[in-house]
Coordinates of C-alpha atoms in Angstrom, one line a residue:
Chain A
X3 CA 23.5 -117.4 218.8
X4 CA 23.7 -113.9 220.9
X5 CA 22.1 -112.5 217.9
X6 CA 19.8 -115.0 217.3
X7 CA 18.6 -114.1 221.3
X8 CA 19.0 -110.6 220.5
X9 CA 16.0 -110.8 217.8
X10 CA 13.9 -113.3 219.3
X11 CA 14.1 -111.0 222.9
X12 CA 13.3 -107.9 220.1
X13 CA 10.1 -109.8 219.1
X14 CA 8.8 -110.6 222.3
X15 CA 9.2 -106.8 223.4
X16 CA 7.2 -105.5 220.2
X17 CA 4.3 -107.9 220.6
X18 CA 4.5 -107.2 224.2
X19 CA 4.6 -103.5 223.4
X20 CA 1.8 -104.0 221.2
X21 CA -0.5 -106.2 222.7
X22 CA 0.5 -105.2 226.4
X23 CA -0.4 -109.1 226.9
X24 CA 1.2 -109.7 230.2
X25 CA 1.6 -106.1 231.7
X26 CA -2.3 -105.5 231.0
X27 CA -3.7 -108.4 232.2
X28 CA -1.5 -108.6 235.3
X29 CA -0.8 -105.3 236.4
X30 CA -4.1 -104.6 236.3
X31 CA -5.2 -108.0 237.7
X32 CA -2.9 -107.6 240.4
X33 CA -3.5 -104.4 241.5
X34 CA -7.2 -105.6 241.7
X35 CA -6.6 -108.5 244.0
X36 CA -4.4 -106.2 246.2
X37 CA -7.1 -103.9 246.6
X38 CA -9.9 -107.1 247.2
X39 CA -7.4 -108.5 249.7
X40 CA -6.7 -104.6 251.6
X41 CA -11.2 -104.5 251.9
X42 CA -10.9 -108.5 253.5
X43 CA -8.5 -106.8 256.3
X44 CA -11.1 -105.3 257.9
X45 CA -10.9 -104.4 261.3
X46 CA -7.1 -104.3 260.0
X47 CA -4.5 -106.7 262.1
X48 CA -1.5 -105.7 263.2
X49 CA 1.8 -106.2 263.3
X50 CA 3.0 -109.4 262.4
X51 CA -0.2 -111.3 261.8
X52 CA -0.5 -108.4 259.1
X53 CA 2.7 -109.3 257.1
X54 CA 2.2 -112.7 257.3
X55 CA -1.0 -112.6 255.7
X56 CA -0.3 -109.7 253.5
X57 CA 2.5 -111.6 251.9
X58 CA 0.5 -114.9 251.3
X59 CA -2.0 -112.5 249.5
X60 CA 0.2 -110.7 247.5
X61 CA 2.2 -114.3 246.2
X62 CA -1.5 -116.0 245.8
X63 CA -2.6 -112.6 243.8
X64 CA 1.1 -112.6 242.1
X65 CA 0.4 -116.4 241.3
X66 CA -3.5 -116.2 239.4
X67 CA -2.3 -112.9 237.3
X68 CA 1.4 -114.6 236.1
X69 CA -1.0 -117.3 235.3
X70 CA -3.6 -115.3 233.5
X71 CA -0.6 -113.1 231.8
X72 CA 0.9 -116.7 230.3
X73 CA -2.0 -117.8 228.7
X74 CA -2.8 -114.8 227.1
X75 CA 0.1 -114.2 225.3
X76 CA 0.2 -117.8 224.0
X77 CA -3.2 -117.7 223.1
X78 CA -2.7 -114.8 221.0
X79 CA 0.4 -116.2 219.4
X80 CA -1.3 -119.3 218.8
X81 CA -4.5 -118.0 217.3
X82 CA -2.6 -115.6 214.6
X83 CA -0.3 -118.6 213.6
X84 CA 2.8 -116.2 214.6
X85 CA 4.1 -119.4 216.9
X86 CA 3.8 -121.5 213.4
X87 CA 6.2 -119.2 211.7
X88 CA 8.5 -118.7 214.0
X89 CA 8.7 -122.6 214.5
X90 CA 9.4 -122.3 210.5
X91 CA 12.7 -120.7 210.9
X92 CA 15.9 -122.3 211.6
X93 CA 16.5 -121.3 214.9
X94 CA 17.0 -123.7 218.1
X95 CA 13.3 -123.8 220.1
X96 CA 15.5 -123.3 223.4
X97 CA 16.5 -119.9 222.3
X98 CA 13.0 -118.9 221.6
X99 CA 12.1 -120.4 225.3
X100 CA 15.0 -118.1 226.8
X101 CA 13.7 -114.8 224.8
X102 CA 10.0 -115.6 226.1
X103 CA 11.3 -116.6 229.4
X104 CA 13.4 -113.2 230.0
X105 CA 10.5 -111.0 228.3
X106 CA 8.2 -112.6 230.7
X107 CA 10.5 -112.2 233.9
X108 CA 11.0 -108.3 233.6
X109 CA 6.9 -108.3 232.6
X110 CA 6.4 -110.0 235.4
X111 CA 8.9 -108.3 237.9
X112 CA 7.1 -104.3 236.6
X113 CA 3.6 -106.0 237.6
X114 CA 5.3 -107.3 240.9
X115 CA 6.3 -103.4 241.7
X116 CA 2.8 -102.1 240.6
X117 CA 1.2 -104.7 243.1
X118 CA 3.8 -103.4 245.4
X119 CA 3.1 -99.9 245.2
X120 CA -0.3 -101.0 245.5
X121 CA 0.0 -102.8 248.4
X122 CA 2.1 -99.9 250.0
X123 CA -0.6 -97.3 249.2
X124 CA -3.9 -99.6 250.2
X125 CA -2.7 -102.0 252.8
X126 CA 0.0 -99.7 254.9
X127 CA 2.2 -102.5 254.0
X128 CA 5.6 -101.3 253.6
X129 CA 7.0 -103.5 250.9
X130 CA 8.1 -100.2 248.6
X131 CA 10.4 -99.5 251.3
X132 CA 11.9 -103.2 251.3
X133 CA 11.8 -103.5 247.9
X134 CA 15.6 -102.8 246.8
X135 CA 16.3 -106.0 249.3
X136 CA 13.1 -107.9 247.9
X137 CA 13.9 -107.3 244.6
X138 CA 16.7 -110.6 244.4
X139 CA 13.6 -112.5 246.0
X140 CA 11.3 -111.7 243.7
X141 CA 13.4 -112.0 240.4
X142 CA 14.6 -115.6 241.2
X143 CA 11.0 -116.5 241.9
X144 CA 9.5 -114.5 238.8
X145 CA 12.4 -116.6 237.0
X146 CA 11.4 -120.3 237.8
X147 CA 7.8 -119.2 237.6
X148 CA 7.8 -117.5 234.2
X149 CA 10.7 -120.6 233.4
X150 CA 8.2 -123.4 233.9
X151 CA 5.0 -121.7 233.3
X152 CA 6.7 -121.1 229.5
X153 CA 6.1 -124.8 229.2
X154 CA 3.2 -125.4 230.3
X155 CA 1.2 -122.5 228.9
X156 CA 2.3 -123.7 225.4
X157 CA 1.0 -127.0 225.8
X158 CA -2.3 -125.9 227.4
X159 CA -2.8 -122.7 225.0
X160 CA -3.8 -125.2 221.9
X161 CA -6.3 -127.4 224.1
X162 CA -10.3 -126.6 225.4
X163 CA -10.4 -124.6 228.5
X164 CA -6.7 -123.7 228.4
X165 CA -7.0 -121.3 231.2
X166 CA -8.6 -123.6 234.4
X167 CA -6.1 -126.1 232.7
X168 CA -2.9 -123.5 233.3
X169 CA -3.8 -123.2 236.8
X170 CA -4.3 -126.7 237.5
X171 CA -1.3 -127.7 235.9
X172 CA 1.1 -125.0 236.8
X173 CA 0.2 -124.5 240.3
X174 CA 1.5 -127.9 242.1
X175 CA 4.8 -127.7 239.9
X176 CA 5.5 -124.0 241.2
X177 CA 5.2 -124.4 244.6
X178 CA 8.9 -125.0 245.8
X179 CA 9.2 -121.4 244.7
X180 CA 5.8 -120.2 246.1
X181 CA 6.8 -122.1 249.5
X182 CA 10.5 -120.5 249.6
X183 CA 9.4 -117.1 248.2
X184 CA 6.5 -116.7 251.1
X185 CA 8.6 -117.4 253.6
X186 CA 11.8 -115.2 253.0
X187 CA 10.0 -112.7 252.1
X188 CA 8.2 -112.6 254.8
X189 CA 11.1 -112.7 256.9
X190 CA 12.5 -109.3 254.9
X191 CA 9.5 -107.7 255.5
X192 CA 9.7 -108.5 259.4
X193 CA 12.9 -106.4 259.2
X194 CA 15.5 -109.3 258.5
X195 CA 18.6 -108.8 256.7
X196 CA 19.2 -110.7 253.1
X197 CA 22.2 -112.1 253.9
X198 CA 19.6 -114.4 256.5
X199 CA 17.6 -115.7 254.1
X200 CA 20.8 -116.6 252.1
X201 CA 19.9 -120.3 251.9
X202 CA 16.2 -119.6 250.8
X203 CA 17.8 -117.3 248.1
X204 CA 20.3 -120.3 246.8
X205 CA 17.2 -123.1 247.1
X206 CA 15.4 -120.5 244.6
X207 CA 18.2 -120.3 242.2
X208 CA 18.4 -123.9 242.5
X209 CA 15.1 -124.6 241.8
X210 CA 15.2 -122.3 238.9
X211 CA 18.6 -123.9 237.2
X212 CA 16.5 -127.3 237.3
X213 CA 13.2 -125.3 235.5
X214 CA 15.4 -123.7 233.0
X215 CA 17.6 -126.5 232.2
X216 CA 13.8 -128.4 231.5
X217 CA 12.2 -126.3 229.8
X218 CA 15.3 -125.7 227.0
X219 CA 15.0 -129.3 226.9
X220 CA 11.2 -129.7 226.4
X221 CA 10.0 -126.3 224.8
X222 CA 10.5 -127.7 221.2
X223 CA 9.0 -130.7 221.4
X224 CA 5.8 -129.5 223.2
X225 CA 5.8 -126.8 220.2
X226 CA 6.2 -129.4 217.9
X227 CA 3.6 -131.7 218.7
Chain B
X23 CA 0.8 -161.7 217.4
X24 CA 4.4 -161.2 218.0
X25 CA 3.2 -159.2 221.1
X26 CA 0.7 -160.8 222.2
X27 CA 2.8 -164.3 222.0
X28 CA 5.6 -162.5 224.3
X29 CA 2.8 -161.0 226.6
X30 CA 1.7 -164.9 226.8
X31 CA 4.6 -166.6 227.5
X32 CA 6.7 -164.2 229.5
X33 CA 4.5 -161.2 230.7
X34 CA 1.8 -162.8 231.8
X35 CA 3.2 -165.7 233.6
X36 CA 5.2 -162.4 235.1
X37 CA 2.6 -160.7 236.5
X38 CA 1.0 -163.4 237.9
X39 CA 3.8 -164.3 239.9
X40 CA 4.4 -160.6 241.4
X41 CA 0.2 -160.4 241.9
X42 CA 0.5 -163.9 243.9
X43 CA 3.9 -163.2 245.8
X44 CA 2.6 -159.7 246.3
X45 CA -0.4 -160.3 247.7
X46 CA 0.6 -163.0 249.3
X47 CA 3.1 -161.4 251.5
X48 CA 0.6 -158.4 252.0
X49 CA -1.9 -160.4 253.8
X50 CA 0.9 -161.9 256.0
X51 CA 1.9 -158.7 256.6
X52 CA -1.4 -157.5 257.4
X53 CA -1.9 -160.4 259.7
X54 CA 0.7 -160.2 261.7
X55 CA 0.6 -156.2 262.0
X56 CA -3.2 -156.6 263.2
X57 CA -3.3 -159.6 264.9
X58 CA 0.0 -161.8 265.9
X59 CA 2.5 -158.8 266.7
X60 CA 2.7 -158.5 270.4
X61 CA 5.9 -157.0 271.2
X62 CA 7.8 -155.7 274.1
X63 CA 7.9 -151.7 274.0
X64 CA 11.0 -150.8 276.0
X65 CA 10.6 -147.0 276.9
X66 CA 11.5 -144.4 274.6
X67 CA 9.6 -146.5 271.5
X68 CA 7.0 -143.9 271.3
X69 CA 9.6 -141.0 270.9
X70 CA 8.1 -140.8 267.5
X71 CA 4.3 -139.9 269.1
X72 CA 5.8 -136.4 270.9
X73 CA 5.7 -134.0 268.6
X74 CA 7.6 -130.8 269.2
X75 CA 4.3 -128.5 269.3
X76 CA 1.1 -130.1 269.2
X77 CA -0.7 -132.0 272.5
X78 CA -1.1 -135.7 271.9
X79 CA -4.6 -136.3 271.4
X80 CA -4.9 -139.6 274.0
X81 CA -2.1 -141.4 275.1
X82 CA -4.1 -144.5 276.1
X83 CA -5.0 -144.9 272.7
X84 CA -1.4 -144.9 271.0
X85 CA 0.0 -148.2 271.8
X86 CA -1.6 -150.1 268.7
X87 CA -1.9 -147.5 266.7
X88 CA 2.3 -147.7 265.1
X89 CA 0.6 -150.5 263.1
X90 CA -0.5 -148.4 260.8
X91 CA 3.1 -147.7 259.9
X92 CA 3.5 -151.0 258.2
X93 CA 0.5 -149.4 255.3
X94 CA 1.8 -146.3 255.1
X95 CA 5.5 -146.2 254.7
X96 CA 5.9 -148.9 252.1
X97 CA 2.7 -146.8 250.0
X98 CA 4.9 -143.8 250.7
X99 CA 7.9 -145.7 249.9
X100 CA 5.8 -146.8 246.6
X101 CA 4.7 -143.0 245.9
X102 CA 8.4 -142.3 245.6
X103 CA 9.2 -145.1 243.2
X104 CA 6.2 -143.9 240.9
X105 CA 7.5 -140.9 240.8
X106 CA 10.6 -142.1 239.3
X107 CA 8.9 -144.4 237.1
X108 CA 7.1 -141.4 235.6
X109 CA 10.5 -139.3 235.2
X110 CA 12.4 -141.9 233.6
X111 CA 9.3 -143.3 231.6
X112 CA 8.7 -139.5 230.0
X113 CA 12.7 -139.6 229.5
X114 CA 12.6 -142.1 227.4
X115 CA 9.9 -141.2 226.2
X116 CA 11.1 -138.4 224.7
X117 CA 14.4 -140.2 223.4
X118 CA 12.7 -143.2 221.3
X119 CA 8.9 -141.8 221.0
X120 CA 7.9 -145.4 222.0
X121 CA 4.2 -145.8 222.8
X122 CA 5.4 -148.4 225.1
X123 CA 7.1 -145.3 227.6
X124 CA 4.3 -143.7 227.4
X125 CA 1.6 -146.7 228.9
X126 CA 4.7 -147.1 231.6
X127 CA 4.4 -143.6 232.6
X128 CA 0.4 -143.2 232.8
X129 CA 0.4 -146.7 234.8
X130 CA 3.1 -145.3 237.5
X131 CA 1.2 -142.3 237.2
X132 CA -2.0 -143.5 238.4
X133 CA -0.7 -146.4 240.4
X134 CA 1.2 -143.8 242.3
X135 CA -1.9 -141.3 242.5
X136 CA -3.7 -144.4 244.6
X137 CA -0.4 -145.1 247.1
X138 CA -0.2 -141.3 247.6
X139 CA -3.8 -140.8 248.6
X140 CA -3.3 -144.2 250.5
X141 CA -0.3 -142.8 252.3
X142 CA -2.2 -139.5 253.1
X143 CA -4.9 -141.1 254.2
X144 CA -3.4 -143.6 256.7
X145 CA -1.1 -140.6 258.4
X146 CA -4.2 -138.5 258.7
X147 CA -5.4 -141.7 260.6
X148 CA -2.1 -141.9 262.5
X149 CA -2.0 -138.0 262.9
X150 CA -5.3 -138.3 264.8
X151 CA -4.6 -140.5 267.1
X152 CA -1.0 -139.1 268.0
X153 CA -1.3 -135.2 267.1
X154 CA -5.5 -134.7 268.2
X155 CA -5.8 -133.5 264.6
X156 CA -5.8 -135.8 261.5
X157 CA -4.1 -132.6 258.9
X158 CA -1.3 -130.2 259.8
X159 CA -0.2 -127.7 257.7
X160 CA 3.4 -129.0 257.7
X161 CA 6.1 -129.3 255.3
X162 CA 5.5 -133.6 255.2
X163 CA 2.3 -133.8 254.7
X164 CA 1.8 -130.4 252.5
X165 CA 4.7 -131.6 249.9
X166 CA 2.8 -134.7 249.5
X167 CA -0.5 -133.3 249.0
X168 CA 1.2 -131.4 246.3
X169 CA 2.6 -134.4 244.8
X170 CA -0.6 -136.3 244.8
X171 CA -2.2 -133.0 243.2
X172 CA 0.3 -133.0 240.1
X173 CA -0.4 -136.7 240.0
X174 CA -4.1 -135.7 239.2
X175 CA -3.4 -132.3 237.1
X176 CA -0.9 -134.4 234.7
X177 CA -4.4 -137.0 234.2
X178 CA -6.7 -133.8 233.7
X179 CA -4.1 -132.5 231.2
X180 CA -4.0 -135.6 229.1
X181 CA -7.6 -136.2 229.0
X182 CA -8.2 -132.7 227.8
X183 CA -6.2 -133.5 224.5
X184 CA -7.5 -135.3 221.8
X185 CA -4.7 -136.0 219.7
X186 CA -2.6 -139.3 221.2
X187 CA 0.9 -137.8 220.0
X188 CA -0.3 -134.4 221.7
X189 CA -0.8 -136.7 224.3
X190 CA 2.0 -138.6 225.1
X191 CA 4.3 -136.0 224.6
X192 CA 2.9 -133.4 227.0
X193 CA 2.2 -136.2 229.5
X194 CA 6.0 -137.0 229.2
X195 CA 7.4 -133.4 229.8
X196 CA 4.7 -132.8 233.0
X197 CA 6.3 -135.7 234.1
X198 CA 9.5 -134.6 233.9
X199 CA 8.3 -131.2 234.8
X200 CA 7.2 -133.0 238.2
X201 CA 10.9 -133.7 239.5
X202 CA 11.4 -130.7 241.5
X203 CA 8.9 -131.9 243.4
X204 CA 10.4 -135.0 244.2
X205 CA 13.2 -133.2 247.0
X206 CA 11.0 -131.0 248.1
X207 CA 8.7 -133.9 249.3
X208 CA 11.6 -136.2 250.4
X209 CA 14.1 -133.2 251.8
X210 CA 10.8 -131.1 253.2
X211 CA 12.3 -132.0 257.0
X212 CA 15.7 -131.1 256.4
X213 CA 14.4 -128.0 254.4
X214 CA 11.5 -126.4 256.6
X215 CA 12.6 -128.2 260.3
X216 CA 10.4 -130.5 261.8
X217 CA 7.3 -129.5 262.6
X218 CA 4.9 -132.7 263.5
X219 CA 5.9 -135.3 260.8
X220 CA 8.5 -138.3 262.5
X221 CA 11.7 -137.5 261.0
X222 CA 12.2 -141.3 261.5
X223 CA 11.0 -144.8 262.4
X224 CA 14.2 -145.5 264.6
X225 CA 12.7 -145.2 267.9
X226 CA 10.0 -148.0 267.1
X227 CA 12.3 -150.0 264.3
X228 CA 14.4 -150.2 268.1
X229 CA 12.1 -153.5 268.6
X230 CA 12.9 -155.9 267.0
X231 CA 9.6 -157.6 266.6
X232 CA 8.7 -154.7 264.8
X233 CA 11.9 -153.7 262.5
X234 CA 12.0 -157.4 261.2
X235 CA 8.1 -156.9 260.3
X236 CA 8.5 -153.3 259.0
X237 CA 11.7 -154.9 256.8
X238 CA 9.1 -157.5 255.0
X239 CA 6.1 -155.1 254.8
X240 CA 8.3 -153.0 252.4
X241 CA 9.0 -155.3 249.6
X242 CA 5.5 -156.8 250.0
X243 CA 3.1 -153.7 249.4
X244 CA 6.0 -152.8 247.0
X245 CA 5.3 -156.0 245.4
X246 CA 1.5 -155.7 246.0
X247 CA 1.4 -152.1 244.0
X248 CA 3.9 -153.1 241.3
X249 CA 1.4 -155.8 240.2
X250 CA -1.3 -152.9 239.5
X251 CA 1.6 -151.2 237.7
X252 CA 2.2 -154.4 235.0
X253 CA -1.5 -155.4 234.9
X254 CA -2.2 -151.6 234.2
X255 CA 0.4 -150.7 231.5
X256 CA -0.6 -153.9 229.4
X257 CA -4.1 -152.7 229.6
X258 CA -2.9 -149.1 228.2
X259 CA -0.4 -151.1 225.7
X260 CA -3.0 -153.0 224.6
X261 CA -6.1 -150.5 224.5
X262 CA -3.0 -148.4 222.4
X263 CA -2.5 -151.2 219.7
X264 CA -6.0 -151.0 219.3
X265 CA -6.4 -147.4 218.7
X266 CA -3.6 -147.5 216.5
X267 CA -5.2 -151.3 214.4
X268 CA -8.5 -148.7 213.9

């Protein structure tokens, strides 16, 4: 089974390598909406007002390119029938989720640094030097994001306007994380300890388990039909 | 004919009796909540209106307006037992591949869509009367927003696909997919701290007059709602024997 994970993991890497499906389109996307949202702080507000904000625009950025990065990949799967083949071998479905789900996360966690680096150099923000104690925050929420957005970018990436459909149907389902997310790290970049937002940290993980657990349930069958 | 013999002698003569009793009890509810209910409010019964931040909009006006309580907690109440219907409908929908789970699951879906916006829409009423503003950006009202809007995403999703097995299947695992909502919307109190939303009825249910009313409204709009839920999923059972017959 290890082995199995090992391979499937492999192939998610090369087509990632290849295609640069969700580093591409999110990185770049999200650098983008860092800078849009550093020109909207204009006269630029201080102090707290500014990292409250800033962090609701760098999850709402964060949340649109994850969204955009899912799609694309599945659509590019899809379209070259590479999903059909793999769906030929005789391997368990939940096994391909977990490879796409932790080829996603670390995708997804080097696109959350370059937005944070971004949002260091062009907002004065100082989420680079936070970032060690951010980093648990923001893989448990890249986790349950990437964990339920697997799903439902593979039943979306076969049907007409797969995209808008994504957002619409991703979005209310992720937003225990978004909620919990926001807030700790808000709190973090106010100057408070992890160990505070302890319980915000265990709600994540929970909330992740429950995606997970889901989507190794339900990943075959939506592939299937 | 098997099926439609059952639906005549049991099903029908079913939902019949839950549309009358429902209704029924609804209008005496409704009656009695807008007209008859006169009770003695002891201080302390409108511990409910004070929320912890926001200025009450006019006290002169809040007396009568707790009767819109006896609307909106059983459609909230109802909202929450949609929800289940849809998880454990897409469950076993996903264990026998019945068409009949599937009809189940889109009725609760859109009979719970209706008691969410229902529920949102009376508290907005409430909200302006006791908090000056109808909408609050607290956890109450924004988890059930978010319900209502997955309620609405799972219909867009299903009428984007063509194919009915496509269908039913990714209508069953967004159901399921919805359950994580479920304690967010019912724990948001406990979770985020109270903001404006009542954490509770108690200090009103304290009147008698009105606990014993607020105990039938309950089961009655229950009732009321679970009507639209049998008449609806025979309609999608049916219109899906016909699909299936061409």
């Amino acid at each position: 089974m290890i082995r199995t994970l090992d391979l499937l993991i492999r192939r998610e890497a090369a087509i990632e390598r290849r295609t640069l499906g969700w580093l591409a389109s999110m990185g770049l996307l999200g650098v983008l909406g860092v800078i849009v949202l550093g020109l909207g702080f204009s006269p630029e507000p201080s102090g707290d007002v500014k990292s409250a904000l800033s962090v609701a625009g760098l999850w709402l950025v964060f949340l649109f390119a994850g969204s955009v990065g899912m799609s694309r990949t599945f659509a590019q799967e899809r379209e070259s029938g590479a999903l059909d083949g793999v769906m030929l071998l005789p391997i368990d479905p939940a096994l391909l989720y977990l490879a796409k789900v932790m080829t996603g996360m670390v995708s997804l966690l080097l696109a959350l640094a370059g937005m944070a680096a971004a949002a260091h150099i062009f907002m004065h923000l100082e989420v680079a030097l936070v970032f060690g104690r951010l980093l648990p925050l923001f893989a448990l929420a890249a986790l349950g994001y990437v964990a339920a957005g697997t799903v439902i970018a593979a039943m979306t990436s076969s049907l007409r306007g797969r995209d808008a459909l994504l957002a619409i149907a991703l979005f209310p389902i992720v937003v225990p994380l978004f909620v919990l997310a926001t807030s700790a790290s808000r709190d973090v970049l106010l100057g408070t300890s992890l160990e505070a937002v302890w319980e915000e940290l265990i709600m994540l993980a929970a909330f992740d388990a429950l995606y997970l657990a889901l989507g190794m349930l339900s990943f075959g069958k939506v592939l299937e039909a | 004919m098997a099926r439609s013999s059952t639906f005549a002698r049991v099903y029908f003569p079913l939902t019949l009796l839950v549309g009358a009793a429902g209704l029924g009890l609804t209008l005496c509810v409704l009656y009695h909540a807008l007209i008859v209910l006169d009770p003695h409010m002891p201080d302390g019964s409108f511990a409910i209106f004070a929320p912890p931040e926001t200025p009450q909009a006019n006290p002169m006006k809040l007396y009568d307006s707790y009767r819109i309580f006896f609307v909106h907690l059983p459609c909230a109440l109802t909202t929450a037992l949609m929800s289940m219907v849809m998880a454990a409908a897409g469950v076993l929908y996903l264990i026998s591949r019945h068409r009949r789970w599937d009809a189940l699951l889109m009725a609760a879906v859109e009979v719970g869509a209706v008691t969410c916006l229902l529920t949102m829409v009376t508290g907005y009423i409430w909200g302006d009367f006791a908090w000056g503003k109808g909408w609050t950006w607290e956890p109450r009202l924004t988890s059930t927003l978010i319900l209502w809007l997955s309620f609405i995403a799972l219909m867009m999703i299903r009428g984007a696909v063509e194919d009915e097995r496509k269908k039913r299947m990714f209508s069953a695992v967004y159901g399921l997919a919805t359950v994580p909502l479920y304690p967010l919307v019912s724990r948001s109190i406990e979770m985020f701290g109270r903001m404006s939303h009542p954490e509770s009825l108690e200090s009103l249910l304290r009147v008698n007059e009105i606990s014993e009313l607020s105990a039938v409204a309950k089961p009655a709009l229950i009732l009321f709602f679970l009507f639209f839920l049998m008449v609806r999923y025979w309609q999608l059972r049916l219109a899906g024997n016909i699909r299936e017959l061409r």
